[in-house]
């Protein structure tokens, strides 16, 4: 009975093949398995997916808090995220499940806990005494659904109308949290049990009973620094109330015409200051409620004749801090005059008679003043201000003149310019990070505060990962940042500005050539980096490629080397007749000598075709003046694609550089070009279908008629040399469709008709160019949205469109065939043909239609001959096919190890070499570092691993037999695939658009991991997601943050040790000394027994309908939520038993306390009875 492979049968049915072909393919698979008998060490137990750490600035921040004893900073965001910062290298990320905005944060100072108030009416208590903070308790306030009726009592109406939390206040060393609501009421929460007290301050009791209007939401709550029994309540309407907690009534009420935004106490408790919506500050004496003691308009123009100053913008927050030696500090945000149009947001520091206005780059979200003492009733001694901006965190030194800022040690400037691409490299050469750090240290700015960073809490984790890691980010302004990502930290090493090679456009009229993109013409699109040689190559959105060489010496480049490449090829939109074939690929013998092509220094070949269309013009203009290049990455060569007959060049979709060969290759939807950056010549310039030669499976032909076809060798060196290319070749199908109609009309000899016809043609051409430009910008977006399943089609923003690669996985669409793009490029030293007996240098080219083509490279000897003799490029005739666009290619040796491309070690090029060194360099010939042994069988020496958007294949070389195949996904497509090294082996890691992360063994392609992790909700994720060696991966989770994850079981197990600790045992500072006379005569701070006021025995129980208590995970590291199966059930049962035992223990304690209380009462009653037993009634 014939054995069927069910997967092969399904594949055969999909391809409409017969059962015999399915059987033969199954037999080929079995024979291939015998060929690749490689032991595989990776198993599924070696893989586990988890998040490691998040870097960058918290996206859309909304709240700020600081623990002055632990010296920890907390930031909340509008998406419910929580970021905690200690000393540099100690960071933590948490997330509220509801993803509601964080409106306020309150530390339990020096207790290792934090309270977060969210916009969905919830309070959460976080335990910070563990490496991964967890929620201990939650309290959900119930919103009022129906309006109160007139029959309801005032108290019921007040409670039922509470909507959401507006302000929270937790006094130092208190367990009672004051919660103000939008309705104007104040509730009190016990933060230990997270239960509500029955004590409620109602808004109608706090304000004057005669007042008819509602005071508005509570915007401020604080207790008097000198008397904890007095609570200051600020309402938005302008009313402030000093509430006596013991007598439950208002002592004083302070009324102002302008709305209040914030309130702050003087530390002596006799005065407080309010900020108002008209840009004024009012200072009040607590015993003089009639009018303010002083009114200040910090930024108002003082008018003559005693008139009030002009109104200003609202002062959103004010703080009032005192110092023993010197005047108090009044620090505020906002309050600028309305006539300061275009002025940046400011923080104002008023100290005595001096006023300093500090401009900020972004809007101020919140700020806090850091003080020496946590006690509010002592001199505050402010030393710094932490300012949370919309996209930055600034810390200002108040102790130095001029108020300099501290140098921020956190990696919060990832988004300094929007990130457009990202690459991750693990297990880098040991000398690479020190080299980048040494050149990057010279770029640091001066003028920072000389003091140490004030946020210094927590402790570092233990370093268990010793290998170097580097993350590279490309940005919209053309800059590239290198980051040290070793041991789950992130620190900037070096910044490269690629845009400085181009002339900057001063106005829109002065930028005629940057029409390929509407904005950010220097944005980085692709990065290719050789770690050993440190050669760097980047591709930008304006169809430009720049090659950089690393040097520790500063140089001045007189003339920037440059090449202009004319890359455009078009085909018919219909299949050609069967009898016709596309012209064969040019052979190297017929090609022109690349030496004849001289590098062009400047874009001096700009010209226009006969009909006035832009032609031979690059999108960007290179500087003509000498360029001073500091130590670091220095320009080796600039390559630009040029306009062709009014059509802009298409964006580059793939890029590769090889330092051993001295070559760089790039491709787009028109074709591919290869450049020898040592000789500064173009070796290859072919349309995609010209790469096929006579083996084109789609039977496509150049657009006809083609009056002057280029000679067969011209395609290899089609660089702009002042020659004109026939107009038919240069037109895109879009513009041709628009212009064909008027040209087909009969000729007219009338001058008026000719003029009208010319005007009409020009209009059509203009519209055609605009349409073509729109298509160039949006083709990637449309193709991806069409390819996504219905439920995964996101709304893509305009910025994402510019950097998404066009993709096409359909092999039947003629329209997509006409735009077959180069999607993957890989230099290697392998077998190019079936008859090869030894590996040779070659280039593997992958396209969006799933085709892999192999190009052979014939390199001259090293040394001076390499600079004088040409590199010969020729086709091999090898064509491989997969489903979907090709994403990644790699090669394995007979032991299953990855074969890295040939590369040369780095050496300094700007220092003159000795004669001996020159002789060595002449003789040096880079070879492949493949660990393959020459004694092994030549017939099966390597294995090619090819990953596409739909499937992966392992092909034996040189026989080119497909020995393993794996259909990765049927309903979705792979966004990123990487062949990576892990645990002395290798595997294929894939991230799919449906959110699944998968790994496959090599070479057998056995599934090892398949986890649903993250759905494709934004093209930013697809553009920046990347895998690297040792089980690491990263992506841009928000426009400002990088999320790192691991799929290695070993890293997951060691992660707990690697994470830093936020809470460290620190002694609480001593309370301020009251002094002899204050203690004698009752002065100083008055304490309050809040338990006596707010406890259940005094205030009763709160209404159950008011709030619901929700127990949290309790800091058991997510055991409840993440555990599954039998073990999870056992864990949950054990936790339930522990909780039950804990509750029983608490019940026993309460019972024992009640018995003790009863015994004590009985004893006192007996003593009282004995005392008055024998006395008469008149003796009492």
Short mmCIF file of C-alpha atoms in Angstrom, two decimals, residues 745-1111:
data_model
loop_
_atom_site.label_atom_id
_atom_site.label_comp_id
_atom_site.label_asym_id
_atom_site.label_seq_id
_atom_site.Cartn_x
_atom_site.Cartn_y
_atom_site.Cartn_z
CA UNK A 745 -4.95 61.40 -33.12
CA UNK A 746 -4.46 62.55 -36.73
CA UNK A 747 -1.88 65.31 -37.30
CA UNK A 748 -3.16 68.85 -37.61
CA UNK A 749 -1.20 71.55 -39.45
CA UNK A 750 -2.94 74.44 -37.74
CA UNK A 751 -0.72 76.33 -35.26
CA UNK A 752 -3.63 76.86 -32.87
CA UNK A 753 -4.51 73.21 -32.89
CA UNK A 754 -0.86 72.28 -32.33
CA UNK A 755 -0.68 74.68 -29.43
CA UNK A 756 -3.87 73.31 -27.90
CA UNK A 757 -2.66 69.78 -28.43
CA UNK A 758 0.70 70.54 -26.76
CA UNK A 759 -1.02 72.18 -23.81
CA UNK A 760 -3.34 69.23 -23.47
CA UNK A 761 -0.44 66.77 -23.62
CA UNK A 762 1.47 68.74 -20.99
CA UNK A 763 -1.53 68.73 -18.65
CA UNK A 764 -1.97 65.00 -19.07
CA UNK A 765 1.72 64.41 -18.44
CA UNK A 766 1.59 66.53 -15.30
CA UNK A 767 -1.37 64.58 -13.98
CA UNK A 768 0.34 61.36 -14.94
CA UNK A 769 3.46 62.30 -12.99
CA UNK A 770 1.40 63.23 -9.93
CA UNK A 771 -0.49 59.98 -10.17
CA UNK A 772 2.75 58.04 -10.58
CA UNK A 773 4.20 59.73 -7.53
CA UNK A 774 1.09 58.85 -5.53
CA UNK A 775 1.35 55.24 -6.63
CA UNK A 776 5.04 55.13 -5.67
CA UNK A 777 4.22 56.33 -2.17
CA UNK A 778 1.17 54.13 -1.61
CA UNK A 779 1.94 50.89 -3.49
CA UNK A 780 3.39 49.27 -0.38
CA UNK A 781 0.42 50.18 1.77
CA UNK A 782 -2.16 48.94 -0.70
CA UNK A 783 -0.42 45.65 -1.39
CA UNK A 784 -0.08 44.89 2.30
CA UNK A 785 -3.68 45.77 3.07
CA UNK A 786 -4.86 43.57 0.22
CA UNK A 787 -2.76 40.68 1.46
CA UNK A 788 -3.93 40.85 5.05
CA UNK A 789 -6.89 38.79 6.28
CA UNK A 790 -10.03 40.82 6.71
CA UNK A 791 -9.77 41.01 10.47
CA UNK A 792 -6.14 42.15 10.35
CA UNK A 793 -6.40 45.10 7.95
CA UNK A 794 -5.24 48.06 10.06
CA UNK A 795 -5.54 51.72 9.37
CA UNK A 796 -2.04 52.67 8.34
CA UNK A 797 -0.76 56.16 8.93
CA UNK A 798 0.93 58.21 6.23
CA UNK A 799 4.37 58.11 7.81
CA UNK A 800 4.34 54.34 7.84
CA UNK A 801 3.58 54.21 4.12
CA UNK A 802 6.88 55.74 3.13
CA UNK A 803 8.96 53.00 4.66
CA UNK A 804 6.93 49.83 4.10
CA UNK A 805 8.27 47.49 1.46
CA UNK A 806 6.06 46.56 -1.44
CA UNK A 807 5.18 42.91 -1.41
CA UNK A 808 3.38 40.55 -3.72
CA UNK A 809 2.75 36.91 -2.96
CA UNK A 810 0.39 36.21 -5.85
CA UNK A 811 1.96 34.48 -8.84
CA UNK A 812 -1.07 34.87 -11.06
CA UNK A 813 -1.60 38.62 -11.05
CA UNK A 814 -0.17 40.15 -14.22
CA UNK A 815 -0.21 43.57 -12.59
CA UNK A 816 1.96 42.32 -9.76
CA UNK A 817 4.24 40.48 -12.15
CA UNK A 818 4.92 43.79 -13.84
CA UNK A 819 6.17 45.16 -10.52
CA UNK A 820 8.30 42.23 -9.39
CA UNK A 821 10.65 43.75 -6.84
CA UNK A 822 13.94 42.57 -5.42
CA UNK A 823 13.11 41.61 -1.83
CA UNK A 824 16.26 39.82 -0.59
CA UNK A 825 19.98 39.89 -1.39
CA UNK A 826 22.71 37.70 0.07
CA UNK A 827 26.44 37.52 -0.69
CA UNK A 828 27.95 34.11 -0.05
CA UNK A 829 30.59 31.64 -1.09
CA UNK A 830 28.75 28.53 -2.19
CA UNK A 831 27.91 26.25 -5.12
CA UNK A 832 26.19 28.16 -7.91
CA UNK A 833 25.46 25.34 -10.36
CA UNK A 834 24.73 21.63 -10.10
CA UNK A 835 28.01 20.74 -11.76
CA UNK A 836 30.18 22.82 -9.41
CA UNK A 837 32.83 20.97 -7.45
CA UNK A 838 33.89 23.84 -5.19
CA UNK A 839 32.21 26.92 -3.75
CA UNK A 840 32.76 30.31 -5.36
CA UNK A 841 31.71 33.90 -4.56
CA UNK A 842 28.18 34.66 -5.69
CA UNK A 843 25.10 36.72 -5.03
CA UNK A 844 21.69 35.19 -4.33
CA UNK A 845 18.77 37.38 -5.36
CA UNK A 846 15.21 36.90 -4.07
CA UNK A 847 12.13 38.55 -5.57
CA UNK A 848 8.61 39.31 -4.43
CA UNK A 849 7.26 36.56 -6.70
CA UNK A 850 9.16 33.89 -4.79
CA UNK A 851 12.02 33.44 -7.25
CA UNK A 852 15.66 32.97 -6.20
CA UNK A 853 18.32 33.73 -8.83
CA UNK A 854 22.06 33.16 -8.49
CA UNK A 855 24.72 35.49 -9.95
CA UNK A 856 28.36 34.41 -10.11
CA UNK A 857 31.12 36.84 -9.10
CA UNK A 858 34.59 36.53 -10.58
CA UNK A 859 36.88 38.59 -8.34
CA UNK A 860 40.43 39.65 -9.23
CA UNK A 861 43.31 38.92 -6.83
CA UNK A 862 43.77 41.13 -3.79
CA UNK A 863 46.01 44.13 -3.38
CA UNK A 864 46.62 46.55 -6.26
CA UNK A 865 45.17 44.14 -8.80
CA UNK A 866 41.83 44.35 -7.02
CA UNK A 867 41.82 48.10 -7.64
CA UNK A 868 42.83 47.84 -11.30
CA UNK A 869 41.21 44.71 -12.70
CA UNK A 870 37.43 44.51 -13.15
CA UNK A 871 35.02 42.30 -11.23
CA UNK A 872 33.19 40.11 -13.73
CA UNK A 873 29.51 39.40 -13.06
CA UNK A 874 27.72 36.57 -14.86
CA UNK A 875 24.49 34.60 -14.44
CA UNK A 876 24.55 31.01 -13.28
CA UNK A 877 21.21 29.96 -14.75
CA UNK A 878 20.10 28.67 -11.33
CA UNK A 879 16.49 29.52 -10.53
CA UNK A 880 14.64 28.33 -7.41
CA UNK A 881 10.96 28.84 -6.61
CA UNK A 882 8.98 29.36 -3.40
CA UNK A 883 5.50 30.60 -2.55
CA UNK A 884 5.44 34.23 -1.49
CA UNK A 885 8.06 36.96 -1.52
CA UNK A 886 11.58 35.90 -0.50
CA UNK A 887 12.53 37.34 2.89
CA UNK A 888 15.80 35.76 4.00
CA UNK A 889 18.52 33.40 2.78
CA UNK A 890 21.35 31.66 4.66
CA UNK A 891 23.66 28.67 4.30
CA UNK A 892 24.57 25.70 6.49
CA UNK A 893 27.58 23.42 6.37
CA UNK A 894 27.46 19.65 6.76
CA UNK A 895 27.40 19.97 10.56
CA UNK A 896 24.34 22.22 10.50
CA UNK A 897 26.29 25.34 11.48
CA UNK A 898 25.65 28.70 9.84
CA UNK A 899 28.14 29.65 7.13
CA UNK A 900 28.78 33.39 7.47
CA UNK A 901 29.61 35.41 4.36
CA UNK A 902 33.25 36.08 3.59
CA UNK A 903 34.46 39.24 5.32
CA UNK A 904 37.68 41.04 6.10
CA UNK A 905 38.79 42.32 9.52
CA UNK A 906 38.71 46.03 10.22
CA UNK A 907 41.83 48.09 9.72
CA UNK A 908 42.48 51.81 9.77
CA UNK A 909 42.48 53.20 6.21
CA UNK A 910 43.44 56.77 7.05
CA UNK A 911 46.91 55.87 8.36
CA UNK A 912 49.77 55.18 5.96
CA UNK A 913 50.90 51.57 6.16
CA UNK A 914 54.45 50.27 6.30
CA UNK A 915 55.86 48.46 3.31
CA UNK A 916 55.54 45.09 5.01
CA UNK A 917 51.91 45.77 5.81
CA UNK A 918 51.27 46.77 2.20
CA UNK A 919 52.84 43.53 0.96
CA UNK A 920 50.63 41.58 3.33
CA UNK A 921 47.54 43.41 2.14
CA UNK A 922 48.47 42.69 -1.47
CA UNK A 923 48.71 39.01 -0.77
CA UNK A 924 45.65 38.94 1.45
CA UNK A 925 42.69 37.30 -0.19
CA UNK A 926 39.52 37.09 1.92
CA UNK A 927 38.15 33.60 2.15
CA UNK A 928 34.96 32.17 3.49
CA UNK A 929 35.12 31.18 7.13
CA UNK A 930 32.95 28.16 6.60
CA UNK A 931 33.77 25.42 9.13
CA UNK A 932 33.18 22.80 6.44
CA UNK A 933 35.93 20.26 6.06
CA UNK A 934 37.37 19.62 2.62
CA UNK A 935 37.65 15.92 3.41
CA UNK A 936 33.89 15.57 3.45
CA UNK A 937 31.91 14.65 0.38
CA UNK A 938 31.99 17.43 -2.21
CA UNK A 939 28.59 16.44 -3.59
CA UNK A 940 26.64 17.58 -0.51
CA UNK A 941 28.75 20.30 1.01
CA UNK A 942 26.23 23.01 1.88
CA UNK A 943 22.53 23.62 2.45
CA UNK A 944 20.68 26.75 1.41
CA UNK A 945 17.91 27.88 3.79
CA UNK A 946 15.37 30.13 2.08
CA UNK A 947 12.44 31.73 3.88
CA UNK A 948 9.55 33.41 2.08
CA UNK A 949 6.30 34.97 3.24
CA UNK A 950 4.55 31.62 2.98
CA UNK A 951 7.05 28.80 3.32
CA UNK A 952 10.63 27.77 4.00
CA UNK A 953 12.83 25.37 2.08
CA UNK A 954 16.18 23.71 2.71
CA UNK A 955 18.00 22.95 -0.54
CA UNK A 956 21.02 20.70 -0.81
CA UNK A 957 23.95 22.13 -2.77
CA UNK A 958 25.27 21.62 -5.36
CA UNK A 959 22.56 19.09 -6.32
CA UNK A 960 19.83 21.72 -5.70
CA UNK A 961 17.47 19.08 -4.33
CA UNK A 962 14.77 20.38 -1.97
CA UNK A 963 15.31 18.11 1.03
CA UNK A 964 12.94 19.85 3.46
CA UNK A 965 9.96 22.13 3.03
CA UNK A 966 7.68 23.74 5.57
CA UNK A 967 4.52 25.72 4.84
CA UNK A 968 4.74 28.35 7.56
CA UNK A 969 1.29 29.88 7.14
CA UNK A 970 -1.64 29.56 4.78
CA UNK A 971 -4.02 32.32 5.90
CA UNK A 972 -1.45 34.98 6.83
CA UNK A 973 2.10 35.88 5.77
CA UNK A 974 5.51 36.17 7.40
CA UNK A 975 6.59 39.71 8.19
CA UNK A 976 10.09 38.91 9.35
CA UNK A 977 12.16 35.75 9.10
CA UNK A 978 15.73 35.33 10.35
CA UNK A 979 18.12 32.38 10.45
CA UNK A 980 19.82 32.74 13.84
CA UNK A 981 22.31 30.92 16.04
CA UNK A 982 21.13 29.54 19.38
CA UNK A 983 22.78 27.15 21.86
CA UNK A 984 25.59 26.10 19.50
CA UNK A 985 23.03 25.36 16.79
CA UNK A 986 20.79 27.31 14.44
CA UNK A 987 17.09 27.76 13.76
CA UNK A 988 14.64 29.74 11.65
CA UNK A 989 12.62 32.36 13.58
CA UNK A 990 9.49 33.90 12.02
CA UNK A 991 7.02 36.61 12.99
CA UNK A 992 3.69 36.43 11.16
CA UNK A 993 1.09 39.12 10.52
CA UNK A 994 -1.45 37.11 12.52
CA UNK A 995 0.66 37.67 15.64
CA UNK A 996 2.36 34.28 15.86
CA UNK A 997 6.06 33.86 16.60
CA UNK A 998 7.40 30.53 15.34
CA UNK A 999 10.76 28.79 15.30
CA UNK A 1000 11.84 25.81 13.18
CA UNK A 1001 14.81 23.52 13.50
CA UNK A 1002 17.48 23.39 10.82
CA UNK A 1003 17.84 21.72 8.47
CA UNK A 1004 14.73 19.57 9.04
CA UNK A 1005 12.37 22.58 9.60
CA UNK A 1006 10.60 20.86 12.50
CA UNK A 1007 8.26 23.27 14.35
CA UNK A 1008 9.77 24.05 17.76
CA UNK A 1009 7.75 27.03 18.94
CA UNK A 1010 4.42 28.53 17.91
CA UNK A 1011 3.08 31.21 20.26
CA UNK A 1012 0.44 33.87 19.64
CA UNK A 1013 2.19 37.02 20.79
CA UNK A 1014 1.30 40.25 19.03
CA UNK A 1015 -1.13 40.95 16.18
CA UNK A 1016 -0.12 43.33 13.41
CA UNK A 1017 -1.92 46.51 14.44
CA UNK A 1018 0.59 48.99 13.05
CA UNK A 1019 3.11 48.88 10.23
CA UNK A 1020 5.67 50.29 12.67
CA UNK A 1021 5.87 46.86 14.30
CA UNK A 1022 6.34 45.08 10.97
CA UNK A 1023 8.99 47.56 9.90
CA UNK A 1024 11.11 47.30 13.07
CA UNK A 1025 10.67 43.69 14.24
CA UNK A 1026 13.91 41.71 14.06
CA UNK A 1027 15.34 38.48 15.46
CA UNK A 1028 18.98 37.98 16.34
CA UNK A 1029 21.28 35.34 17.79
CA UNK A 1030 21.02 33.75 21.26
CA UNK A 1031 17.22 33.94 21.32
CA UNK A 1032 16.82 37.72 21.32
CA UNK A 1033 14.36 39.90 19.40
CA UNK A 1034 13.14 43.49 19.49
CA UNK A 1035 10.62 45.83 17.88
CA UNK A 1036 9.30 49.35 18.24
CA UNK A 1037 6.25 48.87 20.46
CA UNK A 1038 5.33 52.58 20.32
CA UNK A 1039 6.79 55.60 18.49
CA UNK A 1040 9.08 56.20 21.49
CA UNK A 1041 9.78 52.75 22.97
CA UNK A 1042 11.69 49.60 22.04
CA UNK A 1043 10.39 46.33 23.44
CA UNK A 1044 12.87 43.48 23.79
CA UNK A 1045 11.74 39.88 24.01
CA UNK A 1046 13.42 36.50 24.20
CA UNK A 1047 12.44 33.12 22.82
CA UNK A 1048 15.18 31.27 24.70
CA UNK A 1049 14.28 29.12 27.69
CA UNK A 1050 17.70 29.74 29.26
CA UNK A 1051 17.29 33.53 29.09
CA UNK A 1052 13.79 33.30 30.57
CA UNK A 1053 15.14 31.32 33.51
CA UNK A 1054 17.94 33.82 34.14
CA UNK A 1055 15.78 36.89 33.62
CA UNK A 1056 14.77 37.18 37.28
CA UNK A 1057 18.41 37.48 38.32
CA UNK A 1058 19.21 39.95 35.57
CA UNK A 1059 16.44 42.39 36.48
CA UNK A 1060 17.28 45.17 38.90
CA UNK A 1061 15.62 45.72 42.27
CA UNK A 1062 13.57 48.87 42.77
CA UNK A 1063 13.16 48.72 46.56
CA UNK A 1064 16.16 48.76 48.87
CA UNK A 1065 16.00 49.00 52.70
CA UNK A 1066 16.65 52.65 53.61
CA UNK A 1067 16.30 54.33 57.00
CA UNK A 1068 13.57 56.98 57.09
CA UNK A 1069 15.05 60.38 57.97
CA UNK A 1070 14.42 61.65 61.47
CA UNK A 1071 11.49 63.98 61.99
CA UNK A 1072 12.39 67.67 62.42
CA UNK A 1073 13.18 68.78 65.95
CA UNK A 1074 10.26 70.71 67.45
CA UNK A 1075 12.48 72.82 69.67
CA UNK A 1076 12.24 73.39 73.43
CA UNK A 1077 9.78 76.28 73.51
CA UNK A 1078 7.48 74.81 70.85
CA UNK A 1079 7.33 71.57 72.79
CA UNK A 1080 6.74 73.42 76.05
CA UNK A 1081 4.01 75.76 74.85
CA UNK A 1082 2.31 73.42 72.40
CA UNK A 1083 3.76 74.81 69.17
CA UNK A 1084 4.95 72.78 66.22
CA UNK A 1085 3.11 70.14 64.25
CA UNK A 1086 -0.10 68.71 65.64
CA UNK A 1087 -0.58 64.98 65.10
CA UNK A 1088 -3.89 63.29 64.44
CA UNK A 1089 -5.12 59.81 65.22
CA UNK A 1090 -6.69 59.09 61.84
CA UNK A 1091 -7.63 55.57 62.88
CA UNK A 1092 -9.89 57.02 65.53
CA UNK A 1093 -11.60 59.24 62.95
CA UNK A 1094 -11.73 57.05 59.87
CA UNK A 1095 -11.87 53.57 61.37
CA UNK A 1096 -14.94 51.40 61.17
CA UNK A 1097 -15.72 51.84 64.85
CA UNK A 1098 -15.92 55.65 64.51
CA UNK A 1099 -17.23 56.28 61.00
CA UNK A 1100 -19.03 53.04 60.25
CA UNK A 1101 -18.92 51.08 57.01
CA UNK A 1102 -19.05 52.65 53.58
CA UNK A 1103 -21.87 51.82 51.21
CA UNK A 1104 -21.16 48.59 49.33
CA UNK A 1105 -22.60 50.08 46.15
CA UNK A 1106 -20.03 52.86 46.20
CA UNK A 1107 -16.93 50.78 45.39
CA UNK A 1108 -15.91 47.18 44.80
CA UNK A 1109 -12.72 45.67 46.18
CA UNK A 1110 -10.79 43.48 43.71
CA UNK A 1111 -7.89 41.40 45.08
#
